[in-house]
């Protein structure tokens, strides 16, 4: 047990550098210069593990909800806009350290979409996929049912921009920002957690801010 604990602590700084050095490498290859600080981003950084992402709009955007549900569904942007919207204002926190305080996010509660689709009893978790073709994320069903987990259409009181993962991203308020998958296109109910893109590369699946990714012993302020 002791040995495992020490290995975990030793691995943490390496993993933290992992995301930054990966993005650094991507920036070198990115002729658009989009990787890095967003202009007028108010402290946000642009992150994409895909080299380029084709934009989607109200005509060609679809969000599919399938897997272990009674009624597989496909939503247009208008259909999502027509549902009750919830606004959540919290600090955005990236696991690499940058933070954007008091950021409003707005959208449909994920729990409302799950209720509408009807969860089959075998379902325990959710796999999220993205129209960048690469990124993925996961939540347990009980995490997904929290009222501060949104299928997000607006950020900072504006429609979500393409750079921030628009027209629709996932927003998981209590967790590090890597859980908030940009360019969300698929929600699939599964029987167990299927770790997402960064989680396969060493980040925690349960990414509670301040209580994961080697920060469990951080002083609480
Ligand atoms: N599809 C996709 N979603 C993603 C990422 C990504 O690379 N691709 N990066 C994650 C990480 S590590 C962070 S910090 C945030 C960054 O969001 P932003 O680009 O809007 O600042 O998106 C998260 N969601
Ligand atoms: Mo991040």
Short mmCIF file of C-alpha atoms and ligand atoms in Angstrom, two decimals:
data_model
loop_
_atom_site.label_atom_id
_atom_site.label_comp_id
_atom_site.label_asym_id
_atom_site.label_seq_id
_atom_site.Cartn_x
_atom_site.Cartn_y
_atom_site.Cartn_z
CA UNK A 1 0.00 0.00 0.00
CA UNK A 2 2.76 2.41 0.98
CA UNK A 3 4.59 1.71 -2.26
CA UNK A 4 1.52 2.35 -4.35
CA UNK A 5 0.84 5.61 -2.54
CA UNK A 6 4.37 6.87 -3.17
CA UNK A 7 4.11 5.93 -6.85
CA UNK A 8 0.85 7.88 -7.09
CA UNK A 9 2.41 10.99 -5.56
CA UNK A 10 5.49 10.73 -7.78
CA UNK A 11 3.31 10.33 -10.89
CA UNK A 12 1.14 13.38 -10.21
CA UNK A 13 3.54 16.17 -11.31
CA UNK A 14 4.42 14.21 -14.42
CA UNK A 15 0.75 13.88 -15.31
CA UNK A 16 0.18 17.58 -14.73
CA UNK A 17 2.99 18.37 -17.16
CA UNK A 18 1.48 15.84 -19.59
CA UNK A 19 -1.41 18.02 -20.64
CA UNK A 20 0.70 21.18 -20.94
CA UNK A 21 3.49 19.57 -22.95
CA UNK A 22 0.96 17.84 -25.17
CA UNK A 23 -0.68 21.19 -25.87
CA UNK A 24 2.72 22.81 -26.34
CA UNK A 25 3.50 20.27 -29.04
CA UNK A 26 0.11 20.90 -30.65
CA UNK A 27 0.75 24.66 -30.62
CA UNK A 28 3.97 24.18 -32.57
CA UNK A 29 2.05 22.32 -35.26
CA UNK A 30 -0.95 24.61 -35.29
CA UNK A 31 -0.60 27.20 -38.09
CA UNK A 32 -3.71 29.06 -36.92
CA UNK A 33 -2.10 29.84 -33.58
CA UNK A 34 -5.43 29.06 -31.96
CA UNK A 35 -3.94 26.85 -29.28
CA UNK A 36 -3.15 28.91 -26.21
CA UNK A 37 -4.72 32.01 -24.70
CA UNK A 38 -7.96 32.99 -26.38
CA UNK A 39 -8.04 36.64 -27.49
CA UNK A 40 -10.55 38.44 -25.23
CA UNK A 41 -10.89 35.11 -23.48
CA UNK A 42 -10.86 36.66 -20.03
CA UNK A 43 -8.32 34.15 -18.75
CA UNK A 44 -9.60 31.17 -20.70
CA UNK A 45 -7.23 28.98 -22.62
CA UNK A 46 -8.21 27.26 -25.80
CA UNK A 47 -7.90 23.49 -25.59
CA UNK A 48 -8.42 20.99 -28.37
CA UNK A 49 -6.80 17.63 -28.77
CA UNK A 50 -7.99 17.64 -32.39
CA UNK A 51 -5.95 19.70 -34.88
CA UNK A 52 -9.04 21.31 -36.38
CA UNK A 53 -12.75 21.01 -35.70
CA UNK A 54 -15.35 21.69 -38.42
CA UNK A 55 -17.93 24.17 -37.06
CA UNK A 56 -21.56 23.12 -36.68
CA UNK A 57 -24.65 25.32 -36.65
CA UNK A 58 -28.45 25.04 -36.21
CA UNK A 59 -28.78 23.31 -39.58
CA UNK A 60 -26.31 20.46 -39.12
CA UNK A 61 -25.90 20.12 -35.35
CA UNK A 62 -27.40 17.01 -33.73
CA UNK A 63 -27.08 15.60 -30.21
CA UNK A 64 -27.87 11.90 -29.97
CA UNK A 65 -28.89 10.19 -26.75
CA UNK A 66 -28.72 6.40 -26.96
CA UNK A 67 -27.35 3.24 -25.35
CA UNK A 68 -29.23 1.83 -22.35
CA UNK A 69 -32.31 4.05 -22.70
CA UNK A 70 -35.96 3.31 -23.46
CA UNK A 71 -36.27 6.00 -26.13
CA UNK A 72 -33.13 6.86 -28.14
CA UNK A 73 -33.41 10.52 -29.14
CA UNK A 74 -31.76 13.03 -31.46
CA UNK A 75 -31.97 16.73 -30.58
CA UNK A 76 -31.55 19.70 -32.89
CA UNK A 77 -30.21 22.96 -31.46
CA UNK A 78 -33.73 24.45 -31.59
CA UNK A 79 -35.12 21.47 -29.68
CA UNK A 80 -32.50 21.97 -26.95
CA UNK A 81 -33.20 25.73 -26.83
CA UNK A 82 -36.92 25.02 -26.39
CA UNK A 83 -36.35 23.06 -23.16
CA UNK A 84 -36.15 24.75 -19.71
CA UNK A 85 -32.74 26.42 -19.26
CA UNK A 86 -30.71 26.49 -16.05
CA UNK A 87 -28.00 29.04 -15.24
CA UNK A 88 -25.04 28.07 -13.04
CA UNK A 89 -22.31 30.54 -11.97
CA UNK A 90 -19.10 29.01 -10.60
CA UNK A 91 -15.35 29.30 -10.99
CA UNK A 92 -13.91 27.48 -13.99
CA UNK A 93 -10.90 25.45 -12.87
CA UNK A 94 -8.49 23.68 -15.21
CA UNK A 95 -6.45 20.90 -13.64
CA UNK A 96 -3.26 22.64 -14.86
CA UNK A 97 -3.95 25.59 -12.56
CA UNK A 98 -5.66 28.40 -14.46
CA UNK A 99 -8.99 29.58 -13.19
CA UNK A 100 -11.75 31.93 -14.36
CA UNK A 101 -13.90 33.15 -11.47
CA UNK A 102 -17.70 33.47 -11.48
CA UNK A 103 -18.40 32.27 -14.99
CA UNK A 104 -22.06 31.89 -16.02
CA UNK A 105 -23.03 28.76 -17.95
CA UNK A 106 -26.54 28.11 -19.21
CA UNK A 107 -28.27 25.13 -20.74
CA UNK A 108 -30.47 22.12 -20.23
CA UNK A 109 -29.95 19.97 -17.17
CA UNK A 110 -28.52 16.65 -18.26
CA UNK A 111 -30.91 14.98 -15.79
CA UNK A 112 -33.88 16.36 -17.75
CA UNK A 113 -32.63 14.73 -20.97
CA UNK A 114 -32.00 11.46 -19.12
CA UNK A 115 -35.51 11.49 -17.65
CA UNK A 116 -37.02 12.18 -21.08
CA UNK A 117 -35.14 9.25 -22.64
CA UNK A 118 -35.94 6.83 -19.81
CA UNK A 119 -32.92 5.12 -18.25
CA UNK A 120 -32.87 1.33 -18.42
CA UNK A 121 -32.17 -0.35 -15.03
CA UNK A 122 -28.80 -1.77 -16.20
CA UNK A 123 -27.42 1.71 -16.93
CA UNK A 124 -24.76 2.91 -14.49
CA UNK A 125 -22.69 5.44 -16.39
CA UNK A 126 -22.53 7.76 -19.39
CA UNK A 127 -20.06 8.07 -22.22
CA UNK A 128 -19.89 11.45 -23.96
CA UNK A 129 -18.54 11.83 -27.48
CA UNK A 130 -17.66 14.91 -29.51
CA UNK A 131 -17.86 15.98 -33.13
CA UNK A 132 -14.13 16.74 -33.12
CA UNK A 133 -13.93 12.97 -33.64
CA UNK A 134 -11.42 12.42 -30.80
CA UNK A 135 -12.38 13.64 -27.35
CA UNK A 136 -14.56 11.68 -24.97
CA UNK A 137 -15.67 11.93 -21.36
CA UNK A 138 -17.52 9.89 -18.75
CA UNK A 139 -19.71 10.34 -15.68
CA UNK A 140 -21.40 7.91 -13.36
CA UNK A 141 -25.18 8.09 -13.50
CA UNK A 142 -25.41 9.67 -10.04
CA UNK A 143 -22.85 12.36 -11.00
CA UNK A 144 -24.80 13.02 -14.22
CA UNK A 145 -28.03 13.53 -12.29
CA UNK A 146 -26.64 16.48 -10.30
CA UNK A 147 -28.47 19.75 -10.88
CA UNK A 148 -25.18 21.54 -11.73
CA UNK A 149 -24.39 19.32 -14.71
CA UNK A 150 -25.61 20.93 -17.93
CA UNK A 151 -25.81 20.33 -21.63
CA UNK A 152 -24.59 23.86 -22.13
CA UNK A 153 -25.69 26.27 -24.88
CA UNK A 154 -24.52 29.61 -23.47
CA UNK A 155 -21.46 30.85 -21.62
CA UNK A 156 -20.93 34.34 -20.17
CA UNK A 157 -24.47 35.21 -21.33
CA UNK A 158 -23.68 34.63 -25.01
CA UNK A 159 -24.20 31.65 -27.30
CA UNK A 160 -21.29 29.26 -26.82
CA UNK A 161 -18.62 30.10 -29.43
CA UNK A 162 -16.99 27.46 -31.59
CA UNK A 163 -13.68 27.95 -29.74
CA UNK A 164 -15.39 27.19 -26.43
CA UNK A 165 -16.99 24.03 -27.83
CA UNK A 166 -20.18 25.48 -29.33
CA UNK A 167 -22.85 25.13 -30.25
CA UNK A 168 -23.11 22.66 -27.35
CA UNK A 169 -20.66 21.47 -24.70
CA UNK A 170 -21.02 19.50 -21.53
CA UNK A 171 -20.63 21.55 -18.32
CA UNK A 172 -19.78 19.70 -15.11
CA UNK A 173 -19.58 22.51 -12.54
CA UNK A 174 -18.06 20.63 -9.55
CA UNK A 175 -15.25 18.99 -11.53
CA UNK A 176 -12.06 20.09 -13.27
CA UNK A 177 -12.79 21.60 -16.66
CA UNK A 178 -11.55 18.59 -18.64
CA UNK A 179 -14.83 16.88 -17.73
CA UNK A 180 -16.69 19.62 -19.65
CA UNK A 181 -16.41 18.07 -23.12
CA UNK A 182 -16.54 20.61 -25.93
CA UNK A 183 -18.39 20.03 -29.25
CA UNK A 184 -20.70 17.52 -27.58
CA UNK A 185 -22.48 15.24 -30.06
CA UNK A 186 -23.23 11.98 -28.25
CA UNK A 187 -24.58 10.89 -24.87
CA UNK A 188 -24.65 7.14 -24.47
CA UNK A 189 -25.83 5.22 -21.40
CA UNK A 190 -23.48 2.36 -20.49
CA UNK A 191 -23.29 -0.39 -17.87
CA UNK A 192 -19.94 0.88 -16.51
CA UNK A 193 -17.66 3.91 -16.69
CA UNK A 194 -15.60 4.01 -19.86
CA UNK A 195 -12.72 6.42 -19.05
CA UNK A 196 -12.48 9.52 -21.26
CA UNK A 197 -9.62 10.91 -23.32
CA UNK A 198 -7.52 12.43 -20.52
CA UNK A 199 -8.58 9.71 -18.10
CA UNK A 200 -6.95 7.09 -20.33
CA UNK A 201 -3.84 9.28 -20.05
CA UNK A 202 -3.75 9.29 -16.25
CA UNK A 203 -6.17 11.94 -14.99
CA UNK A 204 -8.80 11.00 -12.42
CA UNK A 205 -12.20 9.82 -13.62
CA UNK A 206 -13.84 11.38 -10.54
CA UNK A 207 -12.43 14.85 -11.04
CA UNK A 208 -13.88 16.80 -8.09
CA UNK A 209 -12.20 20.21 -7.85
CA UNK A 210 -9.70 20.22 -4.98
CA UNK A 211 -10.26 16.56 -4.14
CA UNK A 212 -8.67 14.69 -7.06
CA UNK A 213 -5.62 14.55 -9.33
CA UNK A 214 -3.19 14.63 -6.43
CA UNK A 215 -4.90 17.57 -4.74
CA UNK A 216 -6.66 15.57 -2.04
CA UNK A 217 -4.27 16.91 0.61
CA UNK A 218 -4.42 20.52 -0.57
CA UNK A 219 -5.38 22.91 2.22
CA UNK A 220 -9.01 24.02 2.02
CA UNK A 221 -9.35 27.79 2.00
N1 LIG B 1 -13.68 18.17 -27.22
C1 LIG B 1 -12.81 18.63 -26.29
N2 LIG B 1 -13.30 19.05 -25.11
C2 LIG B 1 -12.44 19.51 -24.15
C3 LIG B 1 -11.05 19.54 -24.37
C4 LIG B 1 -10.56 19.11 -25.63
O1 LIG B 1 -9.35 19.11 -25.92
N3 LIG B 1 -11.47 18.67 -26.57
N4 LIG B 1 -10.19 19.99 -23.37
C5 LIG B 1 -10.71 20.03 -21.99
C6 LIG B 1 -9.88 20.83 -21.12
S1 LIG B 1 -8.45 20.11 -20.51
C7 LIG B 1 -10.24 22.10 -20.71
S2 LIG B 1 -9.36 22.96 -19.56
C8 LIG B 1 -11.43 22.76 -21.31
C9 LIG B 1 -11.02 24.05 -21.98
O2 LIG B 1 -12.16 24.73 -22.45
P1 LIG B 1 -11.97 26.07 -23.28
O3 LIG B 1 -11.20 25.74 -24.54
O4 LIG B 1 -13.38 26.55 -23.54
O5 LIG B 1 -11.21 27.05 -22.40
O6 LIG B 1 -12.11 21.94 -22.27
C10 LIG B 1 -12.14 20.56 -21.96
N5 LIG B 1 -12.97 19.92 -22.96
MO1 LIG B 2 -7.87 21.52 -18.74
#
